[in-house]
Amino acid sequence: MGAFKFRGAYNAISALSPDARRAGVVTFSSGNHAQAIALAGRMLGVATTIIMPLDAPAAKIAATRGYGATIVSFDRYTQDRDAIGARLASEQGLTLIPPYDHPDVIAGQGTAAKELIEETGPLDALLVCVGGGGLLAGSALGARALSPACLVYGVEPEAGNDGQQSFRSGAIVRIAVPKTIADGAQTPSLGALTFPIIQDKVADMLTVSDGELIETMRFFAERMKIVVEPTGCLAAAAAFSAKIDIKGKRVGVIISGGNIDLSAFARFVA
Ligand SMILES: *Cc1c(COP(=O)(O)O)cnc(C)c1O
């Protein structure tokens, strides 16, 4: 469905008991996790309910509905989505699968680094984009297991460097929803499960500016003929702007997704 989130969603739904599968799953998301849960649910024959803000982009709502999910809309300014989720979960016996802070989601996301290193052999460094830290935690577990000397770096938008602050201070730092074009990384904090894994397995947390993301989107479009969404460019942008010394090293870069509507894409790369 155009982003790595399918890995975690599919793994988490696969791990449910037969009873839990029969009842169905619920999640909140306006982005790639919603589409991932909807598609994984359809493939595994599990009903999915996605709680989405009324003002979510129409294309994303349509894509999620197209994969067969039931959409429950809420007004993000007046209604509490957690309360809606809790009510649906208790009334219908649904299992909540969050976008990053869940062991089976983290494990599924980690298959990205696993497959990469199985293909390339040991790496000196691996760069991974970060929102809530599911992809980074899973990738760091996978990379350090298969390539123990590999230094793993998380990359965040400059405007939302809560992960870097958390990593350096040793406690989860929560910030206001950051203003950045990297919409998949507009998370206010790392998770209670992702943070300790990141602290244990990651070498450092780096940041890049929105301008550096746009330069990287242009590179992928012009030189490689691929559409990468802004969040998907985080790790590559850190490599291109030499946030760490990569000269002569074997460096893995995870490109996480390509879901962006074409008019927004055209504005960015024009
Ligand atoms: C969700 C998302 C991220 C961030 O993943 P986390 O596991 O929340 O850190 C990065 N890129 C894309 C395209 C995403 O959809």
PDB file of C-alpha atoms and ligand atoms in Angstrom:
ATOM      1  CA  MET A   1       0.000   0.000   0.000  1.00  0.00           C
ATOM      2  CA  GLY A   2       2.899   2.316  -0.644  1.00  0.00           C
ATOM      3  CA  ALA A   3       4.624   2.317   2.745  1.00  0.00           C
ATOM      4  CA  PHE A   4       6.423  -0.011   5.151  1.00  0.00           C
ATOM      5  CA  LYS A   5       3.548   0.100   7.663  1.00  0.00           C
ATOM      6  CA  PHE A   6       2.022  -2.976   6.037  1.00  0.00           C
ATOM      7  CA  ARG A   7       4.792  -5.041   7.669  1.00  0.00           C
ATOM      8  CA  GLY A   8       3.792  -4.219  11.232  1.00  0.00           C
ATOM      9  CA  ALA A   9       0.047  -4.257  10.578  1.00  0.00           C
ATOM     10  CA  TYR A  10       0.136  -7.651   8.880  1.00  0.00           C
ATOM     11  CA  ASN A  11       2.361  -9.154  11.563  1.00  0.00           C
ATOM     12  CA  ALA A  12       0.159  -7.834  14.397  1.00  0.00           C
ATOM     13  CA  ILE A  13      -3.118  -9.048  12.877  1.00  0.00           C
ATOM     14  CA  SER A  14      -1.536 -12.432  12.030  1.00  0.00           C
ATOM     15  CA  ALA A  15      -0.557 -12.889  15.679  1.00  0.00           C
ATOM     16  CA  LEU A  16      -4.139 -12.492  17.015  1.00  0.00           C
ATOM     17  CA  SER A  17      -6.028 -15.466  18.436  1.00  0.00           C
ATOM     18  CA  PRO A  18      -8.838 -16.944  16.301  1.00  0.00           C
ATOM     19  CA  ASP A  19     -11.422 -15.290  18.598  1.00  0.00           C
ATOM     20  CA  ALA A  20      -9.787 -11.890  18.330  1.00  0.00           C
ATOM     21  CA  ARG A  21      -9.588 -12.251  14.545  1.00  0.00           C
ATOM     22  CA  ARG A  22     -13.287 -13.060  14.360  1.00  0.00           C
ATOM     23  CA  ALA A  23     -14.176  -9.950  16.385  1.00  0.00           C
ATOM     24  CA  GLY A  24     -11.998  -7.595  14.315  1.00  0.00           C
ATOM     25  CA  VAL A  25      -9.525  -4.789  14.954  1.00  0.00           C
ATOM     26  CA  VAL A  26      -9.675  -1.030  15.391  1.00  0.00           C
ATOM     27  CA  THR A  27      -7.102   1.726  15.039  1.00  0.00           C
ATOM     28  CA  PHE A  28      -6.782   5.486  14.805  1.00  0.00           C
ATOM     29  CA  SER A  29      -4.895   6.993  11.933  1.00  0.00           C
ATOM     30  CA  SER A  30      -5.284   9.364   9.053  1.00  0.00           C
ATOM     31  CA  GLY A  31      -2.208   8.071   7.329  1.00  0.00           C
ATOM     32  CA  ASN A  32      -0.324   5.023   6.189  1.00  0.00           C
ATOM     33  CA  HIS A  33      -1.122   2.889   9.246  1.00  0.00           C
ATOM     34  CA  ALA A  34      -4.837   3.112   8.415  1.00  0.00           C
ATOM     35  CA  GLN A  35      -4.296   1.804   4.905  1.00  0.00           C
ATOM     36  CA  ALA A  36      -1.906  -0.853   6.206  1.00  0.00           C
ATOM     37  CA  ILE A  37      -4.418  -2.187   8.744  1.00  0.00           C
ATOM     38  CA  ALA A  38      -7.230  -2.094   6.185  1.00  0.00           C
ATOM     39  CA  LEU A  39      -5.245  -4.030   3.564  1.00  0.00           C
ATOM     40  CA  ALA A  40      -3.762  -6.544   6.018  1.00  0.00           C
ATOM     41  CA  GLY A  41      -7.251  -7.119   7.459  1.00  0.00           C
ATOM     42  CA  ARG A  42      -8.684  -7.762   4.031  1.00  0.00           C
ATOM     43  CA  MET A  43      -5.908 -10.233   3.164  1.00  0.00           C
ATOM     44  CA  LEU A  44      -6.306 -12.072   6.470  1.00  0.00           C
ATOM     45  CA  GLY A  45     -10.131 -12.004   6.470  1.00  0.00           C
ATOM     46  CA  VAL A  46     -10.324  -9.779   9.578  1.00  0.00           C
ATOM     47  CA  ALA A  47     -12.807  -6.884   9.795  1.00  0.00           C
ATOM     48  CA  THR A  48     -11.167  -3.495  10.362  1.00  0.00           C
ATOM     49  CA  THR A  49     -12.516  -0.245  11.790  1.00  0.00           C
ATOM     50  CA  ILE A  50     -10.465   2.926  11.338  1.00  0.00           C
ATOM     51  CA  ILE A  51     -11.161   6.057  13.377  1.00  0.00           C
ATOM     52  CA  MET A  52     -10.246   9.032  11.185  1.00  0.00           C
ATOM     53  CA  PRO A  53     -10.578  12.774  11.618  1.00  0.00           C
ATOM     54  CA  LEU A  54     -13.404  14.362   9.579  1.00  0.00           C
ATOM     55  CA  ASP A  55     -10.852  16.636   7.910  1.00  0.00           C
ATOM     56  CA  ALA A  56      -8.466  13.847   6.827  1.00  0.00           C
ATOM     57  CA  PRO A  57      -7.527  14.122   3.128  1.00  0.00           C
ATOM     58  CA  ALA A  58     -10.330  12.706   0.970  1.00  0.00           C
ATOM     59  CA  ALA A  59      -7.847  10.590  -1.003  1.00  0.00           C
ATOM     60  CA  LYS A  60      -6.664   8.852   2.163  1.00  0.00           C
ATOM     61  CA  ILE A  61     -10.208   8.190   3.384  1.00  0.00           C
ATOM     62  CA  ALA A  62     -11.118   6.791  -0.049  1.00  0.00           C
ATOM     63  CA  ALA A  63      -7.998   4.583  -0.189  1.00  0.00           C
ATOM     64  CA  THR A  64      -8.689   3.176   3.273  1.00  0.00           C
ATOM     65  CA  ARG A  65     -12.351   2.516   2.466  1.00  0.00           C
ATOM     66  CA  GLY A  66     -11.238   0.979  -0.837  1.00  0.00           C
ATOM     67  CA  TYR A  67      -9.269  -1.643   1.087  1.00  0.00           C
ATOM     68  CA  GLY A  68     -12.516  -2.608   2.818  1.00  0.00           C
ATOM     69  CA  ALA A  69     -12.270  -0.876   6.193  1.00  0.00           C
ATOM     70  CA  THR A  70     -15.220   0.648   8.046  1.00  0.00           C
ATOM     71  CA  ILE A  71     -14.448   4.332   8.633  1.00  0.00           C
ATOM     72  CA  VAL A  72     -15.674   6.053  11.808  1.00  0.00           C
ATOM     73  CA  SER A  73     -15.200   9.814  11.528  1.00  0.00           C
ATOM     74  CA  PHE A  74     -14.703  12.160  14.442  1.00  0.00           C
ATOM     75  CA  ASP A  75     -14.243  15.887  14.917  1.00  0.00           C
ATOM     76  CA  ARG A  76     -10.695  16.285  16.168  1.00  0.00           C
ATOM     77  CA  TYR A  77     -11.448  19.634  17.771  1.00  0.00           C
ATOM     78  CA  THR A  78     -14.472  18.575  19.847  1.00  0.00           C
ATOM     79  CA  GLN A  79     -14.397  14.780  20.192  1.00  0.00           C
ATOM     80  CA  ASP A  80     -12.004  12.468  22.037  1.00  0.00           C
ATOM     81  CA  ARG A  81     -10.774   9.738  19.710  1.00  0.00           C
ATOM     82  CA  ASP A  82      -9.450   7.608  22.570  1.00  0.00           C
ATOM     83  CA  ALA A  83     -12.922   7.513  24.093  1.00  0.00           C
ATOM     84  CA  ILE A  84     -14.444   6.541  20.730  1.00  0.00           C
ATOM     85  CA  GLY A  85     -11.839   3.777  20.335  1.00  0.00           C
ATOM     86  CA  ALA A  86     -12.393   2.475  23.852  1.00  0.00           C
ATOM     87  CA  ARG A  87     -16.167   2.426  23.350  1.00  0.00           C
ATOM     88  CA  LEU A  88     -15.925   0.545  20.033  1.00  0.00           C
ATOM     89  CA  ALA A  89     -13.416  -1.879  21.523  1.00  0.00           C
ATOM     90  CA  SER A  90     -15.628  -2.720  24.503  1.00  0.00           C
ATOM     91  CA  GLU A  91     -18.973  -2.778  22.629  1.00  0.00           C
ATOM     92  CA  GLN A  92     -17.721  -4.904  19.731  1.00  0.00           C
ATOM     93  CA  GLY A  93     -14.797  -6.748  21.322  1.00  0.00           C
ATOM     94  CA  LEU A  94     -12.333  -5.184  18.860  1.00  0.00           C
ATOM     95  CA  THR A  95      -8.568  -5.331  19.413  1.00  0.00           C
ATOM     96  CA  LEU A  96      -6.770  -1.987  19.207  1.00  0.00           C
ATOM     97  CA  ILE A  97      -3.603  -2.080  17.076  1.00  0.00           C
ATOM     98  CA  PRO A  98      -1.662   1.175  17.526  1.00  0.00           C
ATOM     99  CA  PRO A  99       0.687   2.507  14.809  1.00  0.00           C
ATOM    100  CA  TYR A 100       4.012   1.937  16.573  1.00  0.00           C
ATOM    101  CA  ASP A 101       3.892   1.138  20.278  1.00  0.00           C
ATOM    102  CA  HIS A 102       3.124  -2.582  20.044  1.00  0.00           C
ATOM    103  CA  PRO A 103       5.580  -5.535  20.108  1.00  0.00           C
ATOM    104  CA  ASP A 104       4.176  -7.234  17.002  1.00  0.00           C
ATOM    105  CA  VAL A 105       4.129  -3.944  15.075  1.00  0.00           C
ATOM    106  CA  ILE A 106       7.769  -3.261  16.023  1.00  0.00           C
ATOM    107  CA  ALA A 107       8.771  -6.814  15.031  1.00  0.00           C
ATOM    108  CA  GLY A 108       6.996  -6.506  11.674  1.00  0.00           C
ATOM    109  CA  GLN A 109       8.639  -3.155  10.867  1.00  0.00           C
ATOM    110  CA  GLY A 110      12.016  -4.740  11.674  1.00  0.00           C
ATOM    111  CA  THR A 111      11.724  -7.029   8.655  1.00  0.00           C
ATOM    112  CA  ALA A 112      12.717  -4.017   6.513  1.00  0.00           C
ATOM    113  CA  ALA A 113      16.266  -4.023   7.951  1.00  0.00           C
ATOM    114  CA  LYS A 114      16.326  -7.825   8.072  1.00  0.00           C
ATOM    115  CA  GLU A 115      15.598  -8.138   4.350  1.00  0.00           C
ATOM    116  CA  LEU A 116      18.054  -5.368   3.497  1.00  0.00           C
ATOM    117  CA  ILE A 117      20.963  -6.938   5.391  1.00  0.00           C
ATOM    118  CA  GLU A 118      20.154 -10.429   4.131  1.00  0.00           C
ATOM    119  CA  GLU A 119      20.604  -8.965   0.669  1.00  0.00           C
ATOM    120  CA  THR A 120      23.635  -6.710   1.238  1.00  0.00           C
ATOM    121  CA  GLY A 121      25.570  -8.466   3.989  1.00  0.00           C
ATOM    122  CA  PRO A 122      26.981  -6.568   6.978  1.00  0.00           C
ATOM    123  CA  LEU A 123      26.713  -2.752   6.955  1.00  0.00           C
ATOM    124  CA  ASP A 124      28.747  -0.037   8.692  1.00  0.00           C
ATOM    125  CA  ALA A 125      25.701   2.152   9.261  1.00  0.00           C
ATOM    126  CA  LEU A 126      21.931   2.159   8.764  1.00  0.00           C
ATOM    127  CA  LEU A 127      19.815   5.334   8.564  1.00  0.00           C
ATOM    128  CA  VAL A 128      16.117   5.073   9.457  1.00  0.00           C
ATOM    129  CA  CYS A 129      13.340   7.688   9.586  1.00  0.00           C
ATOM    130  CA  VAL A 130      11.501   8.217  12.872  1.00  0.00           C
ATOM    131  CA  GLY A 131       7.992   9.200  13.926  1.00  0.00           C
ATOM    132  CA  GLY A 132       6.882   7.196  16.952  1.00  0.00           C
ATOM    133  CA  GLY A 133       9.897   4.944  16.547  1.00  0.00           C
ATOM    134  CA  GLY A 134       8.342   1.621  15.491  1.00  0.00           C
ATOM    135  CA  LEU A 135      10.377   1.364  12.290  1.00  0.00           C
ATOM    136  CA  LEU A 136      13.563   2.480  14.044  1.00  0.00           C
ATOM    137  CA  ALA A 137      13.148   0.143  17.047  1.00  0.00           C
ATOM    138  CA  GLY A 138      12.399  -2.866  14.833  1.00  0.00           C
ATOM    139  CA  SER A 139      15.137  -2.037  12.333  1.00  0.00           C
ATOM    140  CA  ALA A 140      17.711  -1.502  15.087  1.00  0.00           C
ATOM    141  CA  LEU A 141      16.839  -4.885  16.642  1.00  0.00           C
ATOM    142  CA  GLY A 142      17.136  -6.563  13.244  1.00  0.00           C
ATOM    143  CA  ALA A 143      20.304  -4.756  12.178  1.00  0.00           C
ATOM    144  CA  ARG A 144      22.194  -5.294  15.429  1.00  0.00           C
ATOM    145  CA  ALA A 145      21.286  -8.994  15.418  1.00  0.00           C
ATOM    146  CA  LEU A 146      22.395  -9.610  11.825  1.00  0.00           C
ATOM    147  CA  SER A 147      25.233  -7.081  11.560  1.00  0.00           C
ATOM    148  CA  PRO A 148      26.407  -6.441  15.142  1.00  0.00           C
ATOM    149  CA  ALA A 149      28.919  -3.693  14.269  1.00  0.00           C
ATOM    150  CA  CYS A 150      26.336  -1.699  12.272  1.00  0.00           C
ATOM    151  CA  LEU A 151      25.695   1.744  13.776  1.00  0.00           C
ATOM    152  CA  VAL A 152      21.990   2.564  13.526  1.00  0.00           C
ATOM    153  CA  TYR A 153      20.859   6.209  13.303  1.00  0.00           C
ATOM    154  CA  GLY A 154      17.343   7.593  13.606  1.00  0.00           C
ATOM    155  CA  VAL A 155      16.451  10.664  11.511  1.00  0.00           C
ATOM    156  CA  GLU A 156      13.700  13.145  12.429  1.00  0.00           C
ATOM    157  CA  PRO A 157      12.445  16.445  11.042  1.00  0.00           C
ATOM    158  CA  GLU A 158      14.289  19.387  12.624  1.00  0.00           C
ATOM    159  CA  ALA A 159      10.973  20.917  13.783  1.00  0.00           C
ATOM    160  CA  GLY A 160      10.020  17.719  15.637  1.00  0.00           C
ATOM    161  CA  ASN A 161      13.212  16.517  17.313  1.00  0.00           C
ATOM    162  CA  ASP A 162      11.484  15.055  20.386  1.00  0.00           C
ATOM    163  CA  GLY A 163      13.232  11.728  19.756  1.00  0.00           C
ATOM    164  CA  GLN A 164      16.656  13.364  19.717  1.00  0.00           C
ATOM    165  CA  GLN A 165      15.807  15.239  22.930  1.00  0.00           C
ATOM    166  CA  SER A 166      14.553  12.012  24.516  1.00  0.00           C
ATOM    167  CA  PHE A 167      17.599  10.033  23.406  1.00  0.00           C
ATOM    168  CA  ARG A 168      20.008  12.611  24.788  1.00  0.00           C
ATOM    169  CA  SER A 169      18.174  13.274  28.068  1.00  0.00           C
ATOM    170  CA  GLY A 170      17.347   9.634  28.848  1.00  0.00           C
ATOM    171  CA  ALA A 171      13.593  10.205  29.333  1.00  0.00           C
ATOM    172  CA  ILE A 172      10.700  10.521  26.882  1.00  0.00           C
ATOM    173  CA  VAL A 173      10.261  14.173  25.884  1.00  0.00           C
ATOM    174  CA  ARG A 174       6.821  15.191  24.572  1.00  0.00           C
ATOM    175  CA  ILE A 175       6.400  18.186  22.244  1.00  0.00           C
ATOM    176  CA  ALA A 176       3.472  19.937  20.525  1.00  0.00           C
ATOM    177  CA  VAL A 177       2.542  18.422  17.122  1.00  0.00           C
ATOM    178  CA  PRO A 178       5.486  19.612  14.991  1.00  0.00           C
ATOM    179  CA  LYS A 179       5.027  21.755  11.865  1.00  0.00           C
ATOM    180  CA  THR A 180       6.833  19.926   9.084  1.00  0.00           C
ATOM    181  CA  ILE A 181       6.103  18.579   5.616  1.00  0.00           C
ATOM    182  CA  ALA A 182       7.045  15.113   6.953  1.00  0.00           C
ATOM    183  CA  ASP A 183       3.460  14.261   7.962  1.00  0.00           C
ATOM    184  CA  GLY A 184       4.310  10.659   8.896  1.00  0.00           C
ATOM    185  CA  ALA A 185       6.668  11.992  11.555  1.00  0.00           C
ATOM    186  CA  GLN A 186       4.290  14.497  13.177  1.00  0.00           C
ATOM    187  CA  THR A 187       4.264  12.504  16.387  1.00  0.00           C
ATOM    188  CA  PRO A 188       4.544  14.243  19.761  1.00  0.00           C
ATOM    189  CA  SER A 189       6.787  11.588  21.365  1.00  0.00           C
ATOM    190  CA  LEU A 190       8.402   8.175  21.104  1.00  0.00           C
ATOM    191  CA  GLY A 191       6.467   5.281  22.641  1.00  0.00           C
ATOM    192  CA  ALA A 192       6.848   3.562  26.005  1.00  0.00           C
ATOM    193  CA  LEU A 193       7.990   0.407  24.152  1.00  0.00           C
ATOM    194  CA  THR A 194       9.948   1.974  21.292  1.00  0.00           C
ATOM    195  CA  PHE A 195      12.013   4.370  23.442  1.00  0.00           C
ATOM    196  CA  PRO A 196      13.919   1.807  25.572  1.00  0.00           C
ATOM    197  CA  ILE A 197      14.789  -0.240  22.473  1.00  0.00           C
ATOM    198  CA  ILE A 198      16.051   2.908  20.738  1.00  0.00           C
ATOM    199  CA  GLN A 199      18.099   3.865  23.809  1.00  0.00           C
ATOM    200  CA  ASP A 200      19.671   0.421  23.878  1.00  0.00           C
ATOM    201  CA  LYS A 201      20.307  -0.201  20.160  1.00  0.00           C
ATOM    202  CA  VAL A 202      20.656   3.170  18.394  1.00  0.00           C
ATOM    203  CA  ALA A 203      23.949   5.111  18.033  1.00  0.00           C
ATOM    204  CA  ASP A 204      22.446   8.602  17.704  1.00  0.00           C
ATOM    205  CA  MET A 205      19.443  10.608  16.544  1.00  0.00           C
ATOM    206  CA  LEU A 206      19.894  13.121  13.673  1.00  0.00           C
ATOM    207  CA  THR A 207      17.649  15.812  12.206  1.00  0.00           C
ATOM    208  CA  VAL A 208      17.079  17.294   8.741  1.00  0.00           C
ATOM    209  CA  SER A 209      15.224  20.429   7.613  1.00  0.00           C
ATOM    210  CA  ASP A 210      12.139  20.548   5.376  1.00  0.00           C
ATOM    211  CA  GLY A 211      14.369  22.164   2.700  1.00  0.00           C
ATOM    212  CA  GLU A 212      16.684  19.142   2.808  1.00  0.00           C
ATOM    213  CA  LEU A 213      13.641  16.859   2.445  1.00  0.00           C
ATOM    214  CA  ILE A 214      12.517  18.744  -0.672  1.00  0.00           C
ATOM    215  CA  GLU A 215      16.004  18.497  -2.201  1.00  0.00           C
ATOM    216  CA  THR A 216      15.904  14.741  -1.565  1.00  0.00           C
ATOM    217  CA  MET A 217      12.404  14.365  -3.077  1.00  0.00           C
ATOM    218  CA  ARG A 218      13.743  16.113  -6.186  1.00  0.00           C
ATOM    219  CA  PHE A 219      16.749  13.779  -6.309  1.00  0.00           C
ATOM    220  CA  PHE A 220      14.545  10.684  -6.192  1.00  0.00           C
ATOM    221  CA  ALA A 221      12.153  12.067  -8.828  1.00  0.00           C
ATOM    222  CA  GLU A 222      14.747  13.420 -11.213  1.00  0.00           C
ATOM    223  CA  ARG A 223      17.554  10.898 -10.937  1.00  0.00           C
ATOM    224  CA  MET A 224      15.856   7.687  -9.856  1.00  0.00           C
ATOM    225  CA  LYS A 225      12.325   8.230 -11.258  1.00  0.00           C
ATOM    226  CA  ILE A 226      10.659   7.348  -7.979  1.00  0.00           C
ATOM    227  CA  VAL A 227       8.048   9.191  -5.942  1.00  0.00           C
ATOM    228  CA  VAL A 228       9.003   9.359  -2.264  1.00  0.00           C
ATOM    229  CA  GLU A 229       6.803  11.168   0.263  1.00  0.00           C
ATOM    230  CA  PRO A 230       8.522  13.768   2.487  1.00  0.00           C
ATOM    231  CA  THR A 231       8.691  11.471   5.544  1.00  0.00           C
ATOM    232  CA  GLY A 232      10.159   8.749   3.361  1.00  0.00           C
ATOM    233  CA  CYS A 233      13.081  11.058   2.495  1.00  0.00           C
ATOM    234  CA  LEU A 234      14.292  11.647   6.074  1.00  0.00           C
ATOM    235  CA  ALA A 235      17.032   8.998   6.184  1.00  0.00           C
ATOM    236  CA  ALA A 236      18.299   9.698   2.665  1.00  0.00           C
ATOM    237  CA  ALA A 237      18.343  13.453   3.363  1.00  0.00           C
ATOM    238  CA  ALA A 238      20.635  12.835   6.354  1.00  0.00           C
ATOM    239  CA  ALA A 239      23.013  10.856   4.127  1.00  0.00           C
ATOM    240  CA  PHE A 240      23.014  13.483   1.337  1.00  0.00           C
ATOM    241  CA  SER A 241      23.623  16.346   3.766  1.00  0.00           C
ATOM    242  CA  ALA A 242      26.415  14.393   5.510  1.00  0.00           C
ATOM    243  CA  LYS A 243      24.945  14.523   9.022  1.00  0.00           C
ATOM    244  CA  ILE A 244      27.322  11.650   9.778  1.00  0.00           C
ATOM    245  CA  ASP A 245      30.585  10.743   8.081  1.00  0.00           C
ATOM    246  CA  ILE A 246      29.673   8.108   5.476  1.00  0.00           C
ATOM    247  CA  LYS A 247      32.599   8.448   3.072  1.00  0.00           C
ATOM    248  CA  GLY A 248      33.889   5.023   2.022  1.00  0.00           C
ATOM    249  CA  LYS A 249      31.432   3.223   4.301  1.00  0.00           C
ATOM    250  CA  ARG A 250      28.698   0.705   3.503  1.00  0.00           C
ATOM    251  CA  VAL A 251      25.551   2.558   4.462  1.00  0.00           C
ATOM    252  CA  GLY A 252      21.954   1.325   4.370  1.00  0.00           C
ATOM    253  CA  VAL A 253      19.156   3.879   3.943  1.00  0.00           C
ATOM    254  CA  ILE A 254      15.509   2.970   4.504  1.00  0.00           C
ATOM    255  CA  ILE A 255      13.063   4.794   2.232  1.00  0.00           C
ATOM    256  CA  SER A 256       9.764   4.357   4.014  1.00  0.00           C
ATOM    257  CA  GLY A 257       6.923   5.357   1.711  1.00  0.00           C
ATOM    258  CA  GLY A 258       5.596   7.072  -1.390  1.00  0.00           C
ATOM    259  CA  ASN A 259       2.053   8.107  -0.528  1.00  0.00           C
ATOM    260  CA  ILE A 260       1.594  11.737  -1.479  1.00  0.00           C
ATOM    261  CA  ASP A 261      -1.062  13.288  -3.649  1.00  0.00           C
ATOM    262  CA  LEU A 262       0.312  14.365  -6.998  1.00  0.00           C
ATOM    263  CA  SER A 263      -0.552  18.047  -6.742  1.00  0.00           C
ATOM    264  CA  ALA A 264       1.319  18.307  -3.420  1.00  0.00           C
ATOM    265  CA  PHE A 265       4.215  16.371  -4.930  1.00  0.00           C
ATOM    266  CA  ALA A 266       4.317  18.705  -7.933  1.00  0.00           C
ATOM    267  CA  ARG A 267       4.367  21.778  -5.646  1.00  0.00           C
ATOM    268  CA  PHE A 268       7.307  20.382  -3.676  1.00  0.00           C
ATOM    269  CA  VAL A 269       9.479  19.367  -6.619  1.00  0.00           C
ATOM    270  CA  ALA A 270       8.627  22.263  -8.968  1.00  0.00           C
TER     271      ALA A 270
HETATM  272  C1  LIG B   1       4.683   6.098   9.959  1.00  0.00           C
HETATM  273  C2  LIG B   1       5.741   6.491   9.001  1.00  0.00           C
HETATM  274  C3  LIG B   1       7.056   6.766   9.434  1.00  0.00           C
HETATM  275  C4  LIG B   1       7.454   6.749  10.889  1.00  0.00           C
HETATM  276  O1  LIG B   1       7.345   5.467  11.455  1.00  0.00           O
HETATM  277  P1  LIG B   1       7.326   5.240  13.028  1.00  0.00           P
HETATM  278  O2  LIG B   1       7.288   3.777  13.215  1.00  0.00           O
HETATM  279  O3  LIG B   1       6.118   5.955  13.572  1.00  0.00           O
HETATM  280  O4  LIG B   1       8.580   5.868  13.547  1.00  0.00           O
HETATM  281  C5  LIG B   1       8.013   7.047   8.475  1.00  0.00           C
HETATM  282  N1  LIG B   1       7.708   7.091   7.155  1.00  0.00           N
HETATM  283  C6  LIG B   1       6.463   6.845   6.705  1.00  0.00           C
HETATM  284  C7  LIG B   1       6.206   6.902   5.239  1.00  0.00           C
HETATM  285  C8  LIG B   1       5.436   6.527   7.602  1.00  0.00           C
HETATM  286  O5  LIG B   1       4.195   6.278   7.151  1.00  0.00           O
END
